Amino acid sequence: MRIKNIKDADIKLLEFKDYYVSEPNKYKGKWKELFKNNNPIHLEIGMGKGKFLKESAELNPNINYIGIEKSDTVLLKAARMISETKLKNIHLLSIDANNLLDYFASQEVSKIYLNFSDPWPKERHARRRLTAPSFLRKYQDVLVKDGVIELKTDNENLFNYSLDTFEKANFIIKKQSNNYDSKINNSVETEYEQKFKGENKTIYYIKVVKMTTKKRMKLYEDLVNLHGPSGDEGLVKEYLLKEYKKETDEILRDGLGSVFGVKRGKKDEPVIMIAGHMDEVGGMVTRLQENGFIKFINIGGVVPHLWVSQNVVIQTAKGKVKGVVASVPPHMGASGEVKVESLFIDVGAESKKDLEKWGIKPGDFLTFENDYYITKNKNRIVSKAWDNRFGTGMALEVFQELKNIEHPNTVICGATVQEEVGLRGAKTSSQMVEPDLFIAIDVSPVGDATPGPGDSFGKLNGGFLIRFYDPSNIMNPKMLEYVEGLAKKHKIDYQFFLSRGGTDAAVAQYAGSGCFSITIGLPGRYIHSNTSMIDVRDVEAVKAIVLEIIKDFSKERLLELKKWKYISLVKIELK
Ligand code: SAH
């Protein structure tokens, strides 16, 4: 239905100041203050002329309704109609849903209605559909835990498309119908719904619920709680083998213990290798002392003072033994720099004999004892081993998603061993595969809470990290442009990141005669400790970009990227 634009609709809207909010960005996180109550907020996105919103508000005085409409002309009609009521529980915003996060804070909205949204039938316009993945990531953010989205449409393609995108974005589908009748379901009919019903058109309906963080991140909870310092990754390996075998018959292992699943693509098309590293930092028992204390060394980079007074778990042949790294109390004059050599573990033993009896031996591995927990801010989670059970889990999630996406590539997803002690498993496994593109997925320390020396990069909830430089791997400029371009095109949040450390991508670049090798990073705080913190919204951004790369990649794209921007034309004369 084409509507003639009303002249100066944006100015005319200002007359309706009881309903129309002219500066909605002022109320981000404070909508309940505007409504002057604590009632739940429901949004209708693409509200049109306001029939649904008005009737819903009349029926449910204990719900705050906010209507979003990008056309001022349409919104003006809604404002005129609603201003004839005395309703106190409606506000209207002239915004594009694309910019939702500029106006709504995390978990501020209880329910979103998408009623008869534009279907954008052409595939190349799919990104504008209000259920495209980039929109769903925004809804995930603004919705409360257990938040709901209801969609009604007359368009079968939009219905099927939305079922698919909702599921992939980790919403739980509660109800779907291809013969929906609002009257029977006690729901308010929208203007378009009335019109289409009059034309005897089928009405499609979907109701989804936001998955809780607990459920969404269950895979990671399982993975981070496993014991697996570099060199002792057996438990993680077992977990991964079981999961990859559910997806494929073709499992690849290198001689050091790295594990990969293979999904074959078309002949002569690129091989993409995607890897997290399954090891974490930790320690190793070196000496059992006569007095029952245990000496240990670092496995990977742990700043020594982080050990002090931490609970640790030693994995012995006879099972787990818990203990504490001894600390000097203030009464005894603790001061100065801590060295690992001066630390010891107290597991409660009274003699070396006790230790031997409990199965503790030199060479046993230990990790921090830390339980995974979700913070009050439901998006942020603390654990000992985000670095890098995150990459381990994400490579698996991506592999599980391959059956749902179209692309010609062979994709090999998995996890390397012994990254923290010198990128060892990545070296052997990338030599084994010789991929065309290697993507390391890893957690990188961002500087928003604890800035490092010099420039700090990145923050939590800023999107995935494009690591353009680290001392052992410089991102190919074409590749950088490519990844950034894809992120922009698909509206995935990203941030540029410079690191002073390295990832598996550093050694994978040497595979064969050399390959494209990049790191897609997850922002992390306090890594290499027992209390690192990540944000689930960044997890979604990492997943989205890796899937977009796979979908876009092909032999053609590879050749295009290999044409370097700068080619040296100077020929070297050999004597
Ligand atoms: N919900 C109403 C109107 C449906 S028509 C009903 O069921 O009767 C879809 C409306 O969505 C149009 O008015 C269009 O301007 C609006 N719209 C489409 N994309 C939008 C976006 N990205 N942000 C805000 N509004 C949008």
PDB file of N, CA and C in Angstrom, residues 355-399:
ATOM      1  N   LEU A 355      50.843 -37.626  50.435  1.00  0.00           N
ATOM      2  CA  LEU A 355      50.757 -37.217  49.018  1.00  0.00           C
ATOM      3  C   LEU A 355      50.838 -38.447  48.115  1.00  0.00           C
ATOM      4  N   GLU A 356      51.789 -39.329  48.435  1.00  0.00           N
ATOM      5  CA  GLU A 356      51.979 -40.537  47.605  1.00  0.00           C
ATOM      6  C   GLU A 356      50.758 -41.440  47.685  1.00  0.00           C
ATOM      7  N   LYS A 357      50.227 -41.534  48.888  1.00  0.00           N
ATOM      8  CA  LYS A 357      49.034 -42.369  49.087  1.00  0.00           C
ATOM      9  C   LYS A 357      47.866 -41.845  48.236  1.00  0.00           C
ATOM     10  N   TRP A 358      47.784 -40.531  48.098  1.00  0.00           N
ATOM     11  CA  TRP A 358      46.668 -39.949  47.338  1.00  0.00           C
ATOM     12  C   TRP A 358      46.942 -39.928  45.836  1.00  0.00           C
ATOM     13  N   GLY A 359      48.064 -40.480  45.437  1.00  0.00           N
ATOM     14  CA  GLY A 359      48.346 -40.638  44.003  1.00  0.00           C
ATOM     15  C   GLY A 359      49.019 -39.446  43.350  1.00  0.00           C
ATOM     16  N   ILE A 360      49.493 -38.480  44.151  1.00  0.00           N
ATOM     17  CA  ILE A 360      50.114 -37.292  43.553  1.00  0.00           C
ATOM     18  C   ILE A 360      51.563 -37.606  43.181  1.00  0.00           C
ATOM     19  N   LYS A 361      51.938 -37.215  41.960  1.00  0.00           N
ATOM     20  CA  LYS A 361      53.276 -37.512  41.451  1.00  0.00           C
ATOM     21  C   LYS A 361      53.837 -36.298  40.722  1.00  0.00           C
ATOM     22  N   PRO A 362      55.173 -36.165  40.687  1.00  0.00           N
ATOM     23  CA  PRO A 362      55.751 -35.149  39.803  1.00  0.00           C
ATOM     24  C   PRO A 362      55.260 -35.396  38.379  1.00  0.00           C
ATOM     25  N   GLY A 363      54.952 -34.349  37.675  1.00  0.00           N
ATOM     26  CA  GLY A 363      54.426 -34.508  36.308  1.00  0.00           C
ATOM     27  C   GLY A 363      52.908 -34.387  36.258  1.00  0.00           C
ATOM     28  N   ASP A 364      52.248 -34.445  37.412  1.00  0.00           N
ATOM     29  CA  ASP A 364      50.786 -34.248  37.417  1.00  0.00           C
ATOM     30  C   ASP A 364      50.465 -32.790  37.087  1.00  0.00           C
ATOM     31  N   PHE A 365      49.355 -32.616  36.396  1.00  0.00           N
ATOM     32  CA  PHE A 365      48.953 -31.261  35.988  1.00  0.00           C
ATOM     33  C   PHE A 365      47.915 -30.690  36.946  1.00  0.00           C
ATOM     34  N   LEU A 366      47.907 -29.357  37.033  1.00  0.00           N
ATOM     35  CA  LEU A 366      46.900 -28.712  37.870  1.00  0.00           C
ATOM     36  C   LEU A 366      46.341 -27.477  37.173  1.00  0.00           C
ATOM     37  N   THR A 367      45.137 -27.108  37.576  1.00  0.00           N
ATOM     38  CA  THR A 367      44.516 -25.882  37.061  1.00  0.00           C
ATOM     39  C   THR A 367      43.890 -25.136  38.227  1.00  0.00           C
ATOM     40  N   PHE A 368      43.528 -23.900  37.945  1.00  0.00           N
ATOM     41  CA  PHE A 368      42.734 -23.154  38.919  1.00  0.00           C
ATOM     42  C   PHE A 368      41.416 -23.884  39.112  1.00  0.00           C
ATOM     43  N   GLU A 369      40.916 -23.817  40.341  1.00  0.00           N
ATOM     44  CA  GLU A 369      39.574 -24.333  40.601  1.00  0.00           C
ATOM     45  C   GLU A 369      38.644 -23.136  40.486  1.00  0.00           C
ATOM     46  N   ASN A 370      37.823 -23.106  39.474  1.00  0.00           N
ATOM     47  CA  ASN A 370      36.891 -21.994  39.403  1.00  0.00           C
ATOM     48  C   ASN A 370      35.616 -22.442  38.751  1.00  0.00           C
ATOM     49  N   ASP A 371      34.527 -22.127  39.388  1.00  0.00           N
ATOM     50  CA  ASP A 371      33.257 -22.479  38.782  1.00  0.00           C
ATOM     51  C   ASP A 371      32.814 -21.368  37.858  1.00  0.00           C
ATOM     52  N   TYR A 372      32.372 -21.820  36.741  1.00  0.00           N
ATOM     53  CA  TYR A 372      31.744 -20.956  35.753  1.00  0.00           C
ATOM     54  C   TYR A 372      30.530 -20.278  36.404  1.00  0.00           C
ATOM     55  N   TYR A 373      30.404 -18.976  36.237  1.00  0.00           N
ATOM     56  CA  TYR A 373      29.140 -18.371  36.669  1.00  0.00           C
ATOM     57  C   TYR A 373      28.734 -17.190  35.788  1.00  0.00           C
ATOM     58  N   ILE A 374      27.430 -17.027  35.665  1.00  0.00           N
ATOM     59  CA  ILE A 374      26.868 -15.928  34.882  1.00  0.00           C
ATOM     60  C   ILE A 374      26.662 -14.761  35.838  1.00  0.00           C
ATOM     61  N   THR A 375      27.148 -13.583  35.462  1.00  0.00           N
ATOM     62  CA  THR A 375      27.040 -12.435  36.355  1.00  0.00           C
ATOM     63  C   THR A 375      25.609 -11.895  36.358  1.00  0.00           C
ATOM     64  N   LYS A 376      25.345 -10.950  37.232  1.00  0.00           N
ATOM     65  CA  LYS A 376      24.029 -10.299  37.302  1.00  0.00           C
ATOM     66  C   LYS A 376      23.640  -9.735  35.943  1.00  0.00           C
ATOM     67  N   ASN A 377      24.613  -9.152  35.258  1.00  0.00           N
ATOM     68  CA  ASN A 377      24.406  -8.727  33.884  1.00  0.00           C
ATOM     69  C   ASN A 377      24.408 -10.015  33.073  1.00  0.00           C
ATOM     70  N   LYS A 378      23.282 -10.467  32.675  1.00  0.00           N
ATOM     71  CA  LYS A 378      23.165 -11.826  32.132  1.00  0.00           C
ATOM     72  C   LYS A 378      24.036 -12.084  30.899  1.00  0.00           C
ATOM     73  N   ASN A 379      24.645 -11.040  30.357  1.00  0.00           N
ATOM     74  CA  ASN A 379      25.473 -11.239  29.164  1.00  0.00           C
ATOM     75  C   ASN A 379      26.913 -11.607  29.487  1.00  0.00           C
ATOM     76  N   ARG A 380      27.342 -11.415  30.709  1.00  0.00           N
ATOM     77  CA  ARG A 380      28.761 -11.581  31.034  1.00  0.00           C
ATOM     78  C   ARG A 380      28.987 -12.799  31.922  1.00  0.00           C
ATOM     79  N   ILE A 381      30.006 -13.559  31.556  1.00  0.00           N
ATOM     80  CA  ILE A 381      30.252 -14.833  32.240  1.00  0.00           C
ATOM     81  C   ILE A 381      31.721 -14.931  32.645  1.00  0.00           C
ATOM     82  N   VAL A 382      31.940 -15.473  33.836  1.00  0.00           N
ATOM     83  CA  VAL A 382      33.297 -15.622  34.378  1.00  0.00           C
ATOM     84  C   VAL A 382      33.689 -17.104  34.384  1.00  0.00           C
ATOM     85  N   SER A 383      34.925 -17.366  34.019  1.00  0.00           N
ATOM     86  CA  SER A 383      35.441 -18.734  34.096  1.00  0.00           C
ATOM     87  C   SER A 383      36.963 -18.727  34.047  1.00  0.00           C
ATOM     88  N   LYS A 384      37.559 -19.843  34.414  1.00  0.00           N
ATOM     89  CA  LYS A 384      39.015 -19.963  34.365  1.00  0.00           C
ATOM     90  C   LYS A 384      39.535 -20.121  32.943  1.00  0.00           C
ATOM     91  N   ALA A 385      38.743 -20.668  32.063  1.00  0.00           N
ATOM     92  CA  ALA A 385      39.343 -21.177  30.816  1.00  0.00           C
ATOM     93  C   ALA A 385      38.677 -20.670  29.539  1.00  0.00           C
ATOM     94  N   TRP A 386      38.177 -19.437  29.576  1.00  0.00           N
ATOM     95  CA  TRP A 386      37.650 -18.905  28.307  1.00  0.00           C
ATOM     96  C   TRP A 386      38.718 -19.004  27.230  1.00  0.00           C
ATOM     97  N   ASP A 387      39.956 -18.728  27.638  1.00  0.00           N
ATOM     98  CA  ASP A 387      41.111 -18.898  26.749  1.00  0.00           C
ATOM     99  C   ASP A 387      41.618 -20.340  26.887  1.00  0.00           C
ATOM    100  N   ASN A 388      41.253 -21.249  26.037  1.00  0.00           N
ATOM    101  CA  ASN A 388      40.489 -20.982  24.857  1.00  0.00           C
ATOM    102  C   ASN A 388      39.460 -22.070  24.614  1.00  0.00           C
ATOM    103  N   ARG A 389      38.733 -22.435  25.664  1.00  0.00           N
ATOM    104  CA  ARG A 389      37.599 -23.326  25.407  1.00  0.00           C
ATOM    105  C   ARG A 389      36.559 -22.574  24.603  1.00  0.00           C
ATOM    106  N   PHE A 390      36.650 -21.225  24.609  1.00  0.00           N
ATOM    107  CA  PHE A 390      35.726 -20.487  23.749  1.00  0.00           C
ATOM    108  C   PHE A 390      35.945 -20.872  22.284  1.00  0.00           C
ATOM    109  N   GLY A 391      37.196 -20.743  21.818  1.00  0.00           N
ATOM    110  CA  GLY A 391      37.488 -21.072  20.413  1.00  0.00           C
ATOM    111  C   GLY A 391      37.185 -22.533  20.114  1.00  0.00           C
ATOM    112  N   THR A 392      37.435 -23.377  21.096  1.00  0.00           N
ATOM    113  CA  THR A 392      37.177 -24.816  20.953  1.00  0.00           C
ATOM    114  C   THR A 392      35.680 -25.045  20.725  1.00  0.00           C
ATOM    115  N   GLY A 393      34.866 -24.398  21.549  1.00  0.00           N
ATOM    116  CA  GLY A 393      33.418 -24.557  21.427  1.00  0.00           C
ATOM    117  C   GLY A 393      32.887 -23.894  20.168  1.00  0.00           C
ATOM    118  N   MET A 394      33.444 -22.722  19.825  1.00  0.00           N
ATOM    119  CA  MET A 394      32.932 -22.003  18.657  1.00  0.00           C
ATOM    120  C   MET A 394      33.222 -22.768  17.363  1.00  0.00           C
ATOM    121  N   ALA A 395      34.428 -23.358  17.261  1.00  0.00           N
ATOM    122  CA  ALA A 395      34.742 -24.146  16.061  1.00  0.00           C
ATOM    123  C   ALA A 395      33.737 -25.296  15.933  1.00  0.00           C
ATOM    124  N   LEU A 396      33.371 -25.877  17.063  1.00  0.00           N
ATOM    125  CA  LEU A 396      32.384 -26.966  17.050  1.00  0.00           C
ATOM    126  C   LEU A 396      30.995 -26.451  16.646  1.00  0.00           C
ATOM    127  N   GLU A 397      30.602 -25.317  17.224  1.00  0.00           N
ATOM    128  CA  GLU A 397      29.303 -24.731  16.866  1.00  0.00           C
ATOM    129  C   GLU A 397      29.223 -24.431  15.376  1.00  0.00           C
ATOM    130  N   VAL A 398      30.322 -23.894  14.827  1.00  0.00           N
ATOM    131  CA  VAL A 398      30.365 -23.567  13.402  1.00  0.00           C
ATOM    132  C   VAL A 398      30.234 -24.856  12.587  1.00  0.00           C
ATOM    133  N   PHE A 399      30.926 -25.894  13.023  1.00  0.00           N
ATOM    134  CA  PHE A 399      30.864 -27.172  12.308  1.00  0.00           C
ATOM    135  C   PHE A 399      29.433 -27.712  12.308  1.00  0.00           C
TER     136      PHE A 399
END
